[in-house]
Amino acid sequence: MSSHHAIHHILLIFLDGVGLAPPHSDNPFAHTPLPNLQRLFGEHFTLAPALKPAMTGHVATYDNVHLFALDAQLGVPGIPQSGTGTTTLLTGANAAALLGKHAGPFPPAALRPLLENQNIFTRLRHAGYEVAFANAFPPFYLERVARGRARRTTMTQAALAAGLSLRSADEMLQGEALSAFITNHHWHAAHPAIPLLSPEEAGKRLAHLAQQTTFTAFEHFTTDHLGHRRDMAAARQHVALLDAFLAAVLAHTDDETLVIIVSDHGNFEDLSTKHHTLNPALCLLKGAVPFEPHSLIDVTPLITHTLGVESPLHPPYQP
């Protein structure tokens, strides 16, 4: 899956709680058209592939994008959770194995030394690369962060540990950040000056932001929330939003940009249950990659190897 194009930018888009599952009746990806992504990558493009049981690794290639199923269980009994799953995604360490269980939704205190010292933001900054966390946060949340009272996602903790400043309403107004909800609809009522964005406009904005630094990350949680709600109508509406948003991102990133769209565990793809699933996690790649990922552990090494950054974890953390 290599190409003659050198990679100069990497965009990581994290979608919470999106697994891959066959096209069954409870899978919103199986019942919602994807016209924008199919226009880019062919009419056979699907996020509800006919997976074989326990399948991981490469699932399909559509034009110049590759779909992978990532093992989220990582040899640890139980249902995968966001705290350990996202820590694994952002460090390359098997956080659930280190902890002895899956845990979430926030990273456990025992994993903080690992997360703070070995996260991908910190490692790339230490290697001399410019990194960015594209999400913007409302004033009340930033005030709580300043007082040390905010509950912080794994990616937020990692970005702060790397010395990054969280983006605010000012960056939103300048077009230099994006709401976790993509279209700004949760911001607009309290901050009318912040314009509503179409999914396509939001995708173009994120693609533009990715060209400003070597590594840019963005996280989105509505998928997991809708999975817990088990609302097929709302889920299908959200699939349509993601189709427009992701297609715009992928259409407006060049061949020198590696785009990694990835999740931490299954949920949204199976509305027969309000709980997380044992399905493999979604991973969609556009761009040249040094190897094929098979599990959550592979995402950080995929980034470090692409940029030529030393990958092994030092020291091996034991909670």
PDB file of C-alpha atoms in Angstrom:
ATOM      1  CA  MET A   1       0.000   0.000   0.000  1.00  0.00           C
ATOM      2  CA  SER A   2       2.925   2.263  -0.611  1.00  0.00           C
ATOM      3  CA  SER A   3       3.052   4.982  -3.222  1.00  0.00           C
ATOM      4  CA  HIS A   4       5.613   7.296  -4.743  1.00  0.00           C
ATOM      5  CA  HIS A   5       4.139  10.225  -2.816  1.00  0.00           C
ATOM      6  CA  ALA A   6       6.029  11.188   0.328  1.00  0.00           C
ATOM      7  CA  ILE A   7       3.790  11.878   3.321  1.00  0.00           C
ATOM      8  CA  HIS A   8       4.210  15.360   4.815  1.00  0.00           C
ATOM      9  CA  HIS A   9       0.955  15.638   6.759  1.00  0.00           C
ATOM     10  CA  ILE A  10      -1.080  13.194   8.838  1.00  0.00           C
ATOM     11  CA  LEU A  11      -4.700  13.773   9.833  1.00  0.00           C
ATOM     12  CA  LEU A  12      -6.157  11.515  12.521  1.00  0.00           C
ATOM     13  CA  ILE A  13      -9.957  11.561  12.789  1.00  0.00           C
ATOM     14  CA  PHE A  14     -11.256   9.664  15.802  1.00  0.00           C
ATOM     15  CA  LEU A  15     -14.890   8.521  15.689  1.00  0.00           C
ATOM     16  CA  ASP A  16     -15.977   7.171  19.050  1.00  0.00           C
ATOM     17  CA  GLY A  17     -17.670   3.772  19.142  1.00  0.00           C
ATOM     18  CA  VAL A  18     -17.767   2.761  15.471  1.00  0.00           C
ATOM     19  CA  GLY A  19     -17.208  -0.882  14.658  1.00  0.00           C
ATOM     20  CA  LEU A  20     -17.450  -2.851  11.449  1.00  0.00           C
ATOM     21  CA  ALA A  21     -20.276  -5.342  11.079  1.00  0.00           C
ATOM     22  CA  PRO A  22     -22.081  -7.092   8.226  1.00  0.00           C
ATOM     23  CA  PRO A  23     -25.163  -5.453   6.697  1.00  0.00           C
ATOM     24  CA  HIS A  24     -27.722  -6.693   9.221  1.00  0.00           C
ATOM     25  CA  SER A  25     -31.010  -5.006  10.114  1.00  0.00           C
ATOM     26  CA  ASP A  26     -29.578  -3.163  13.142  1.00  0.00           C
ATOM     27  CA  ASN A  27     -26.593  -1.655  11.302  1.00  0.00           C
ATOM     28  CA  PRO A  28     -27.309   1.959  10.259  1.00  0.00           C
ATOM     29  CA  PHE A  29     -24.474   1.831   7.721  1.00  0.00           C
ATOM     30  CA  ALA A  30     -26.390  -0.896   5.893  1.00  0.00           C
ATOM     31  CA  HIS A  31     -29.546   1.175   5.511  1.00  0.00           C
ATOM     32  CA  THR A  32     -28.225   4.638   4.677  1.00  0.00           C
ATOM     33  CA  PRO A  33     -26.902   5.693   1.265  1.00  0.00           C
ATOM     34  CA  LEU A  34     -23.338   7.023   1.101  1.00  0.00           C
ATOM     35  CA  PRO A  35     -23.570   9.067  -2.107  1.00  0.00           C
ATOM     36  CA  ASN A  36     -20.614  11.336  -1.415  1.00  0.00           C
ATOM     37  CA  LEU A  37     -18.152   8.610  -0.441  1.00  0.00           C
ATOM     38  CA  GLN A  38     -19.368   6.394  -3.282  1.00  0.00           C
ATOM     39  CA  ARG A  39     -18.931   9.224  -5.749  1.00  0.00           C
ATOM     40  CA  LEU A  40     -15.288   9.455  -4.641  1.00  0.00           C
ATOM     41  CA  PHE A  41     -14.446   5.785  -4.257  1.00  0.00           C
ATOM     42  CA  GLY A  42     -16.928   3.820  -6.342  1.00  0.00           C
ATOM     43  CA  GLU A  43     -20.443   2.478  -5.973  1.00  0.00           C
ATOM     44  CA  HIS A  44     -19.250  -0.587  -4.045  1.00  0.00           C
ATOM     45  CA  PHE A  45     -17.853   1.476  -1.164  1.00  0.00           C
ATOM     46  CA  THR A  46     -19.484   0.412   2.098  1.00  0.00           C
ATOM     47  CA  LEU A  47     -18.971   0.700   5.842  1.00  0.00           C
ATOM     48  CA  ALA A  48     -21.066  -2.445   6.359  1.00  0.00           C
ATOM     49  CA  PRO A  49     -18.767  -5.053   4.777  1.00  0.00           C
ATOM     50  CA  ALA A  50     -19.449  -8.792   4.710  1.00  0.00           C
ATOM     51  CA  LEU A  51     -16.892  -9.594   7.399  1.00  0.00           C
ATOM     52  CA  LYS A  52     -15.891 -13.126   8.271  1.00  0.00           C
ATOM     53  CA  PRO A  53     -16.035 -13.996  12.004  1.00  0.00           C
ATOM     54  CA  ALA A  54     -13.083 -12.657  14.027  1.00  0.00           C
ATOM     55  CA  MET A  55     -11.675 -10.980  10.922  1.00  0.00           C
ATOM     56  CA  THR A  56      -9.057  -8.274  11.400  1.00  0.00           C
ATOM     57  CA  GLY A  57      -6.705  -6.464   9.070  1.00  0.00           C
ATOM     58  CA  HIS A  58      -7.394  -5.469   5.481  1.00  0.00           C
ATOM     59  CA  VAL A  59     -11.042  -5.713   4.468  1.00  0.00           C
ATOM     60  CA  ALA A  60     -11.274  -3.914   1.146  1.00  0.00           C
ATOM     61  CA  THR A  61      -9.684  -1.312  -1.096  1.00  0.00           C
ATOM     62  CA  TYR A  62     -11.837   1.215  -2.901  1.00  0.00           C
ATOM     63  CA  ASP A  63      -9.881   3.264  -5.416  1.00  0.00           C
ATOM     64  CA  ASN A  64      -7.237   4.914  -3.185  1.00  0.00           C
ATOM     65  CA  VAL A  65      -8.741   4.257   0.257  1.00  0.00           C
ATOM     66  CA  HIS A  66      -8.288   1.121   2.322  1.00  0.00           C
ATOM     67  CA  LEU A  67     -10.732  -0.272   4.874  1.00  0.00           C
ATOM     68  CA  PHE A  68      -9.366  -2.195   7.860  1.00  0.00           C
ATOM     69  CA  ALA A  69     -10.963  -4.013  10.776  1.00  0.00           C
ATOM     70  CA  LEU A  70      -8.963  -3.444  13.972  1.00  0.00           C
ATOM     71  CA  ASP A  71      -8.947  -5.837  16.906  1.00  0.00           C
ATOM     72  CA  ALA A  72     -10.226  -3.864  19.901  1.00  0.00           C
ATOM     73  CA  GLN A  73     -10.238  -6.719  22.430  1.00  0.00           C
ATOM     74  CA  LEU A  74      -6.445  -7.125  22.370  1.00  0.00           C
ATOM     75  CA  GLY A  75      -6.477 -10.451  24.179  1.00  0.00           C
ATOM     76  CA  VAL A  76      -8.234  -9.043  27.244  1.00  0.00           C
ATOM     77  CA  PRO A  77     -11.565 -10.576  28.348  1.00  0.00           C
ATOM     78  CA  GLY A  78     -14.597  -8.327  28.457  1.00  0.00           C
ATOM     79  CA  ILE A  79     -16.145  -5.594  26.335  1.00  0.00           C
ATOM     80  CA  PRO A  80     -13.757  -2.936  24.961  1.00  0.00           C
ATOM     81  CA  GLN A  81     -14.120   0.532  26.504  1.00  0.00           C
ATOM     82  CA  SER A  82     -13.004   4.007  25.500  1.00  0.00           C
ATOM     83  CA  GLY A  83     -10.586   4.771  28.338  1.00  0.00           C
ATOM     84  CA  THR A  84      -8.240   1.905  27.572  1.00  0.00           C
ATOM     85  CA  GLY A  85      -9.038   1.798  23.855  1.00  0.00           C
ATOM     86  CA  THR A  86      -8.174   5.415  23.154  1.00  0.00           C
ATOM     87  CA  THR A  87      -5.075   5.191  25.347  1.00  0.00           C
ATOM     88  CA  THR A  88      -3.967   2.290  23.162  1.00  0.00           C
ATOM     89  CA  LEU A  89      -4.724   4.239  19.978  1.00  0.00           C
ATOM     90  CA  LEU A  90      -2.699   7.252  21.125  1.00  0.00           C
ATOM     91  CA  THR A  91       0.301   5.408  22.617  1.00  0.00           C
ATOM     92  CA  GLY A  92       0.669   2.094  20.812  1.00  0.00           C
ATOM     93  CA  ALA A  93       0.652   0.247  24.151  1.00  0.00           C
ATOM     94  CA  ASN A  94      -1.917  -2.393  25.057  1.00  0.00           C
ATOM     95  CA  ALA A  95      -3.520  -0.328  27.800  1.00  0.00           C
ATOM     96  CA  ALA A  96      -6.162  -2.931  28.644  1.00  0.00           C
ATOM     97  CA  ALA A  97      -3.494  -5.604  29.127  1.00  0.00           C
ATOM     98  CA  LEU A  98      -1.405  -3.268  31.289  1.00  0.00           C
ATOM     99  CA  LEU A  99      -4.439  -2.483  33.421  1.00  0.00           C
ATOM    100  CA  GLY A 100      -5.722  -6.058  33.410  1.00  0.00           C
ATOM    101  CA  LYS A 101      -9.153  -5.064  32.090  1.00  0.00           C
ATOM    102  CA  HIS A 102     -11.018  -2.796  29.712  1.00  0.00           C
ATOM    103  CA  ALA A 103     -11.990   0.495  31.361  1.00  0.00           C
ATOM    104  CA  GLY A 104     -13.703   3.725  30.447  1.00  0.00           C
ATOM    105  CA  PRO A 105     -15.037   6.092  29.388  1.00  0.00           C
ATOM    106  CA  PHE A 106     -12.048   8.106  30.645  1.00  0.00           C
ATOM    107  CA  PRO A 107      -8.497   6.785  31.059  1.00  0.00           C
ATOM    108  CA  PRO A 108      -7.859   5.358  34.556  1.00  0.00           C
ATOM    109  CA  ALA A 109      -5.383   7.142  36.811  1.00  0.00           C
ATOM    110  CA  ALA A 110      -3.055   4.138  36.653  1.00  0.00           C
ATOM    111  CA  LEU A 111      -2.532   4.742  32.937  1.00  0.00           C
ATOM    112  CA  ARG A 112      -1.810   8.474  33.175  1.00  0.00           C
ATOM    113  CA  PRO A 113       2.008   8.136  33.240  1.00  0.00           C
ATOM    114  CA  LEU A 114       1.813   6.127  30.022  1.00  0.00           C
ATOM    115  CA  LEU A 115      -0.649   8.512  28.407  1.00  0.00           C
ATOM    116  CA  GLU A 116       1.130  11.690  29.459  1.00  0.00           C
ATOM    117  CA  ASN A 117       4.645  10.583  28.502  1.00  0.00           C
ATOM    118  CA  GLN A 118       4.121   8.357  25.472  1.00  0.00           C
ATOM    119  CA  ASN A 119       1.168   9.855  23.621  1.00  0.00           C
ATOM    120  CA  ILE A 120       1.574  10.598  19.941  1.00  0.00           C
ATOM    121  CA  PHE A 121       1.406  14.401  20.389  1.00  0.00           C
ATOM    122  CA  THR A 122       4.293  14.347  22.876  1.00  0.00           C
ATOM    123  CA  ARG A 123       6.419  11.945  20.878  1.00  0.00           C
ATOM    124  CA  LEU A 124       6.077  13.904  17.660  1.00  0.00           C
ATOM    125  CA  ARG A 125       6.753  17.228  19.401  1.00  0.00           C
ATOM    126  CA  HIS A 126       9.896  15.768  20.960  1.00  0.00           C
ATOM    127  CA  ALA A 127      10.947  14.674  17.478  1.00  0.00           C
ATOM    128  CA  GLY A 128      10.615  18.257  16.252  1.00  0.00           C
ATOM    129  CA  TYR A 129       7.299  18.053  14.436  1.00  0.00           C
ATOM    130  CA  GLU A 130       4.449  20.540  14.683  1.00  0.00           C
ATOM    131  CA  VAL A 131       1.258  18.971  16.008  1.00  0.00           C
ATOM    132  CA  ALA A 132      -2.294  20.233  16.495  1.00  0.00           C
ATOM    133  CA  PHE A 133      -5.518  19.272  18.230  1.00  0.00           C
ATOM    134  CA  ALA A 134      -8.219  20.739  15.994  1.00  0.00           C
ATOM    135  CA  ASN A 135     -11.166  20.546  18.400  1.00  0.00           C
ATOM    136  CA  ALA A 136     -12.517  23.748  19.924  1.00  0.00           C
ATOM    137  CA  PHE A 137     -13.954  23.945  23.432  1.00  0.00           C
ATOM    138  CA  PRO A 138     -16.578  26.342  24.850  1.00  0.00           C
ATOM    139  CA  PRO A 139     -15.642  28.947  27.482  1.00  0.00           C
ATOM    140  CA  PHE A 140     -17.261  27.129  30.418  1.00  0.00           C
ATOM    141  CA  TYR A 141     -15.205  24.011  29.693  1.00  0.00           C
ATOM    142  CA  LEU A 142     -11.932  25.909  29.352  1.00  0.00           C
ATOM    143  CA  GLU A 143     -12.648  27.591  32.695  1.00  0.00           C
ATOM    144  CA  ARG A 144     -13.129  24.182  34.298  1.00  0.00           C
ATOM    145  CA  VAL A 145      -9.883  22.949  32.744  1.00  0.00           C
ATOM    146  CA  ALA A 146      -8.062  25.960  34.190  1.00  0.00           C
ATOM    147  CA  ARG A 147      -9.447  25.106  37.643  1.00  0.00           C
ATOM    148  CA  GLY A 148      -8.532  21.436  37.249  1.00  0.00           C
ATOM    149  CA  ARG A 149     -12.160  20.366  37.493  1.00  0.00           C
ATOM    150  CA  ALA A 150     -12.979  19.296  33.940  1.00  0.00           C
ATOM    151  CA  ARG A 151     -13.423  15.690  32.901  1.00  0.00           C
ATOM    152  CA  ARG A 152     -11.033  15.297  30.013  1.00  0.00           C
ATOM    153  CA  THR A 153     -11.138  12.796  27.204  1.00  0.00           C
ATOM    154  CA  THR A 154      -8.066  10.729  26.471  1.00  0.00           C
ATOM    155  CA  MET A 155      -7.148  12.894  23.505  1.00  0.00           C
ATOM    156  CA  THR A 156      -7.656  16.085  25.508  1.00  0.00           C
ATOM    157  CA  GLN A 157      -5.401  14.760  28.271  1.00  0.00           C
ATOM    158  CA  ALA A 158      -2.787  13.776  25.716  1.00  0.00           C
ATOM    159  CA  ALA A 159      -2.845  17.172  24.005  1.00  0.00           C
ATOM    160  CA  LEU A 160      -2.527  19.026  27.312  1.00  0.00           C
ATOM    161  CA  ALA A 161       0.301  16.733  28.422  1.00  0.00           C
ATOM    162  CA  ALA A 162       2.118  17.612  25.205  1.00  0.00           C
ATOM    163  CA  GLY A 163       1.875  21.313  26.052  1.00  0.00           C
ATOM    164  CA  LEU A 164      -0.811  22.200  23.528  1.00  0.00           C
ATOM    165  CA  SER A 165      -3.351  24.912  24.264  1.00  0.00           C
ATOM    166  CA  LEU A 166      -6.971  23.941  23.771  1.00  0.00           C
ATOM    167  CA  ARG A 167      -8.657  25.898  21.009  1.00  0.00           C
ATOM    168  CA  SER A 168     -11.553  28.177  21.860  1.00  0.00           C
ATOM    169  CA  ALA A 169     -14.373  30.231  20.381  1.00  0.00           C
ATOM    170  CA  ASP A 170     -11.775  32.656  19.031  1.00  0.00           C
ATOM    171  CA  GLU A 171     -10.252  29.963  16.828  1.00  0.00           C
ATOM    172  CA  MET A 172     -13.728  28.884  15.765  1.00  0.00           C
ATOM    173  CA  LEU A 173     -14.477  32.409  14.574  1.00  0.00           C
ATOM    174  CA  GLN A 174     -11.182  32.502  12.685  1.00  0.00           C
ATOM    175  CA  GLY A 175     -11.843  29.166  10.985  1.00  0.00           C
ATOM    176  CA  GLU A 176      -8.924  27.588  12.838  1.00  0.00           C
ATOM    177  CA  ALA A 177     -10.834  24.958  14.833  1.00  0.00           C
ATOM    178  CA  LEU A 178     -13.816  22.654  14.591  1.00  0.00           C
ATOM    179  CA  SER A 179     -16.538  21.643  17.012  1.00  0.00           C
ATOM    180  CA  ALA A 180     -16.622  18.000  18.093  1.00  0.00           C
ATOM    181  CA  PHE A 181     -20.203  18.050  16.793  1.00  0.00           C
ATOM    182  CA  ILE A 182     -18.860  18.995  13.312  1.00  0.00           C
ATOM    183  CA  THR A 183     -21.516  21.531  12.236  1.00  0.00           C
ATOM    184  CA  ASN A 184     -21.289  23.941  15.230  1.00  0.00           C
ATOM    185  CA  HIS A 185     -24.984  23.481  16.049  1.00  0.00           C
ATOM    186  CA  HIS A 186     -24.268  23.068  19.776  1.00  0.00           C
ATOM    187  CA  TRP A 187     -22.280  26.326  19.758  1.00  0.00           C
ATOM    188  CA  HIS A 188     -24.499  28.563  17.686  1.00  0.00           C
ATOM    189  CA  ALA A 189     -27.285  29.138  20.250  1.00  0.00           C
ATOM    190  CA  ALA A 190     -24.913  30.430  22.942  1.00  0.00           C
ATOM    191  CA  HIS A 191     -22.472  32.057  20.508  1.00  0.00           C
ATOM    192  CA  PRO A 192     -24.486  33.396  17.540  1.00  0.00           C
ATOM    193  CA  ALA A 193     -21.368  34.922  15.995  1.00  0.00           C
ATOM    194  CA  ILE A 194     -20.038  31.425  15.373  1.00  0.00           C
ATOM    195  CA  PRO A 195     -21.621  30.365  12.092  1.00  0.00           C
ATOM    196  CA  LEU A 196     -23.300  27.073  11.456  1.00  0.00           C
ATOM    197  CA  LEU A 197     -21.333  24.907   9.042  1.00  0.00           C
ATOM    198  CA  SER A 198     -22.583  22.361   6.587  1.00  0.00           C
ATOM    199  CA  PRO A 199     -20.852  18.970   6.883  1.00  0.00           C
ATOM    200  CA  GLU A 200     -19.077  19.736   3.622  1.00  0.00           C
ATOM    201  CA  GLU A 201     -17.798  23.083   4.925  1.00  0.00           C
ATOM    202  CA  ALA A 202     -16.620  21.425   8.120  1.00  0.00           C
ATOM    203  CA  GLY A 203     -14.784  18.762   6.143  1.00  0.00           C
ATOM    204  CA  LYS A 204     -13.055  21.356   3.983  1.00  0.00           C
ATOM    205  CA  ARG A 205     -12.053  23.277   7.114  1.00  0.00           C
ATOM    206  CA  LEU A 206     -10.499  20.209   8.727  1.00  0.00           C
ATOM    207  CA  ALA A 207      -8.654  19.314   5.527  1.00  0.00           C
ATOM    208  CA  HIS A 208      -7.281  22.870   5.436  1.00  0.00           C
ATOM    209  CA  LEU A 209      -6.177  22.684   9.076  1.00  0.00           C
ATOM    210  CA  ALA A 210      -4.341  19.435   8.363  1.00  0.00           C
ATOM    211  CA  GLN A 211      -2.098  21.237   5.881  1.00  0.00           C
ATOM    212  CA  GLN A 212      -0.803  23.627   8.553  1.00  0.00           C
ATOM    213  CA  THR A 213       1.053  21.089  10.710  1.00  0.00           C
ATOM    214  CA  THR A 214       2.661  17.693  10.335  1.00  0.00           C
ATOM    215  CA  PHE A 215       0.136  15.966  12.594  1.00  0.00           C
ATOM    216  CA  THR A 216      -3.443  17.051  13.277  1.00  0.00           C
ATOM    217  CA  ALA A 217      -6.032  15.191  15.351  1.00  0.00           C
ATOM    218  CA  PHE A 218      -9.791  15.624  15.656  1.00  0.00           C
ATOM    219  CA  GLU A 219     -12.284  13.670  17.764  1.00  0.00           C
ATOM    220  CA  HIS A 220     -16.039  13.135  17.447  1.00  0.00           C
ATOM    221  CA  PHE A 221     -18.350  11.416  19.951  1.00  0.00           C
ATOM    222  CA  THR A 222     -21.886  11.557  18.592  1.00  0.00           C
ATOM    223  CA  THR A 223     -21.519   8.093  17.064  1.00  0.00           C
ATOM    224  CA  ASP A 224     -21.046   6.476  20.476  1.00  0.00           C
ATOM    225  CA  HIS A 225     -23.856   8.509  22.023  1.00  0.00           C
ATOM    226  CA  LEU A 226     -26.266   7.427  19.278  1.00  0.00           C
ATOM    227  CA  GLY A 227     -25.186   3.827  19.643  1.00  0.00           C
ATOM    228  CA  HIS A 228     -26.180   3.903  23.286  1.00  0.00           C
ATOM    229  CA  ARG A 229     -29.524   5.509  22.402  1.00  0.00           C
ATOM    230  CA  ARG A 230     -30.419   2.834  19.804  1.00  0.00           C
ATOM    231  CA  ASP A 231     -32.285   5.365  17.671  1.00  0.00           C
ATOM    232  CA  MET A 232     -32.115   4.100  14.078  1.00  0.00           C
ATOM    233  CA  ALA A 233     -33.665   7.239  12.570  1.00  0.00           C
ATOM    234  CA  ALA A 234     -31.150   9.507  14.306  1.00  0.00           C
ATOM    235  CA  ALA A 235     -28.317   7.108  13.473  1.00  0.00           C
ATOM    236  CA  ARG A 236     -29.199   7.072   9.779  1.00  0.00           C
ATOM    237  CA  GLN A 237     -29.367  10.869   9.774  1.00  0.00           C
ATOM    238  CA  HIS A 238     -25.915  10.922  11.326  1.00  0.00           C
ATOM    239  CA  VAL A 239     -24.516   8.483   8.769  1.00  0.00           C
ATOM    240  CA  ALA A 240     -25.617  10.950   6.090  1.00  0.00           C
ATOM    241  CA  LEU A 241     -23.794  13.741   7.938  1.00  0.00           C
ATOM    242  CA  LEU A 242     -20.635  11.626   8.225  1.00  0.00           C
ATOM    243  CA  ASP A 243     -20.841  10.722   4.541  1.00  0.00           C
ATOM    244  CA  ALA A 244     -20.795  14.394   3.565  1.00  0.00           C
ATOM    245  CA  PHE A 245     -18.192  15.391   6.163  1.00  0.00           C
ATOM    246  CA  LEU A 246     -15.702  12.582   5.549  1.00  0.00           C
ATOM    247  CA  ALA A 247     -16.058  12.800   1.789  1.00  0.00           C
ATOM    248  CA  ALA A 248     -15.210  16.512   1.953  1.00  0.00           C
ATOM    249  CA  VAL A 249     -12.161  15.808   4.126  1.00  0.00           C
ATOM    250  CA  LEU A 250     -10.914  13.083   1.791  1.00  0.00           C
ATOM    251  CA  ALA A 251     -11.631  15.091  -1.362  1.00  0.00           C
ATOM    252  CA  HIS A 252      -9.689  18.115  -0.101  1.00  0.00           C
ATOM    253  CA  THR A 253      -6.552  16.372   1.192  1.00  0.00           C
ATOM    254  CA  ASP A 254      -3.711  15.849  -1.243  1.00  0.00           C
ATOM    255  CA  ASP A 255      -1.527  12.814  -1.971  1.00  0.00           C
ATOM    256  CA  GLU A 256       1.061  14.012   0.540  1.00  0.00           C
ATOM    257  CA  THR A 257      -1.460  13.718   3.385  1.00  0.00           C
ATOM    258  CA  LEU A 258      -2.183  10.464   5.188  1.00  0.00           C
ATOM    259  CA  VAL A 259      -5.745  10.429   6.523  1.00  0.00           C
ATOM    260  CA  ILE A 260      -6.519   7.953   9.304  1.00  0.00           C
ATOM    261  CA  ILE A 261     -10.185   7.598  10.262  1.00  0.00           C
ATOM    262  CA  VAL A 262     -10.321   5.276  13.238  1.00  0.00           C
ATOM    263  CA  SER A 263     -12.402   4.177  16.204  1.00  0.00           C
ATOM    264  CA  ASP A 264     -11.773   2.492  19.543  1.00  0.00           C
ATOM    265  CA  HIS A 265     -14.530  -0.125  19.786  1.00  0.00           C
ATOM    266  CA  GLY A 266     -17.856  -1.150  18.332  1.00  0.00           C
ATOM    267  CA  ASN A 267     -21.252   0.307  19.257  1.00  0.00           C
ATOM    268  CA  PHE A 268     -22.883   2.471  16.589  1.00  0.00           C
ATOM    269  CA  GLU A 269     -22.844  -0.353  13.996  1.00  0.00           C
ATOM    270  CA  ASP A 270     -25.203  -2.563  16.039  1.00  0.00           C
ATOM    271  CA  LEU A 271     -28.299  -0.906  17.465  1.00  0.00           C
ATOM    272  CA  SER A 272     -29.692  -4.205  18.736  1.00  0.00           C
ATOM    273  CA  THR A 273     -27.898  -3.379  22.002  1.00  0.00           C
ATOM    274  CA  LYS A 274     -27.216  -0.189  23.944  1.00  0.00           C
ATOM    275  CA  HIS A 275     -23.818  -1.539  24.974  1.00  0.00           C
ATOM    276  CA  HIS A 276     -20.460  -1.635  23.250  1.00  0.00           C
ATOM    277  CA  THR A 277     -19.846  -4.635  21.004  1.00  0.00           C
ATOM    278  CA  LEU A 278     -17.087  -7.139  20.313  1.00  0.00           C
ATOM    279  CA  ASN A 279     -16.935  -6.092  16.658  1.00  0.00           C
ATOM    280  CA  PRO A 280     -13.612  -4.876  15.268  1.00  0.00           C
ATOM    281  CA  ALA A 281     -13.089  -1.130  15.201  1.00  0.00           C
ATOM    282  CA  LEU A 282     -13.311   0.895  12.022  1.00  0.00           C
ATOM    283  CA  CYS A 283     -10.122   2.061  10.338  1.00  0.00           C
ATOM    284  CA  LEU A 284     -10.179   3.838   6.985  1.00  0.00           C
ATOM    285  CA  LEU A 285      -6.894   4.976   5.455  1.00  0.00           C
ATOM    286  CA  LYS A 286      -6.174   7.266   2.535  1.00  0.00           C
ATOM    287  CA  GLY A 287      -2.511   7.589   1.636  1.00  0.00           C
ATOM    288  CA  ALA A 288       0.721   5.631   1.684  1.00  0.00           C
ATOM    289  CA  VAL A 289       1.262   3.500   4.799  1.00  0.00           C
ATOM    290  CA  PRO A 290       4.326   1.447   5.840  1.00  0.00           C
ATOM    291  CA  PHE A 291       2.332  -1.613   6.945  1.00  0.00           C
ATOM    292  CA  GLU A 292      -1.220  -2.888   7.328  1.00  0.00           C
ATOM    293  CA  PRO A 293      -2.790  -2.351  10.764  1.00  0.00           C
ATOM    294  CA  HIS A 294      -4.569  -5.219  12.514  1.00  0.00           C
ATOM    295  CA  SER A 295      -5.350  -3.802  15.962  1.00  0.00           C
ATOM    296  CA  LEU A 296      -5.635  -0.583  17.944  1.00  0.00           C
ATOM    297  CA  ILE A 297      -1.992  -1.072  18.936  1.00  0.00           C
ATOM    298  CA  ASP A 298      -0.886  -0.446  15.344  1.00  0.00           C
ATOM    299  CA  VAL A 299      -2.208   3.092  14.889  1.00  0.00           C
ATOM    300  CA  THR A 300       0.526   5.034  16.707  1.00  0.00           C
ATOM    301  CA  PRO A 301       3.329   2.947  15.106  1.00  0.00           C
ATOM    302  CA  LEU A 302       1.696   3.599  11.735  1.00  0.00           C
ATOM    303  CA  ILE A 303       2.139   7.321  12.370  1.00  0.00           C
ATOM    304  CA  THR A 304       5.640   7.145  13.846  1.00  0.00           C
ATOM    305  CA  HIS A 305       6.938   4.804  11.125  1.00  0.00           C
ATOM    306  CA  THR A 306       5.482   7.025   8.410  1.00  0.00           C
ATOM    307  CA  LEU A 307       7.403  10.001   9.811  1.00  0.00           C
ATOM    308  CA  GLY A 308      10.548   8.065  10.706  1.00  0.00           C
ATOM    309  CA  VAL A 309      10.163   8.562  14.458  1.00  0.00           C
ATOM    310  CA  GLU A 310      11.514   5.889  16.793  1.00  0.00           C
ATOM    311  CA  SER A 311       8.536   3.771  17.788  1.00  0.00           C
ATOM    312  CA  PRO A 312       9.336   1.572  20.826  1.00  0.00           C
ATOM    313  CA  LEU A 313       7.921   2.658  24.162  1.00  0.00           C
ATOM    314  CA  HIS A 314      10.502   3.697  26.753  1.00  0.00           C
ATOM    315  CA  PRO A 315      10.177   2.732  29.537  1.00  0.00           C
ATOM    316  CA  PRO A 316       7.606  -0.088  29.570  1.00  0.00           C
ATOM    317  CA  TYR A 317       4.948   1.228  31.942  1.00  0.00           C
ATOM    318  CA  GLN A 318       3.425  -1.117  34.517  1.00  0.00           C
ATOM    319  CA  PRO A 319       0.463   0.334  36.453  1.00  0.00           C
TER     320      PRO A 319
END
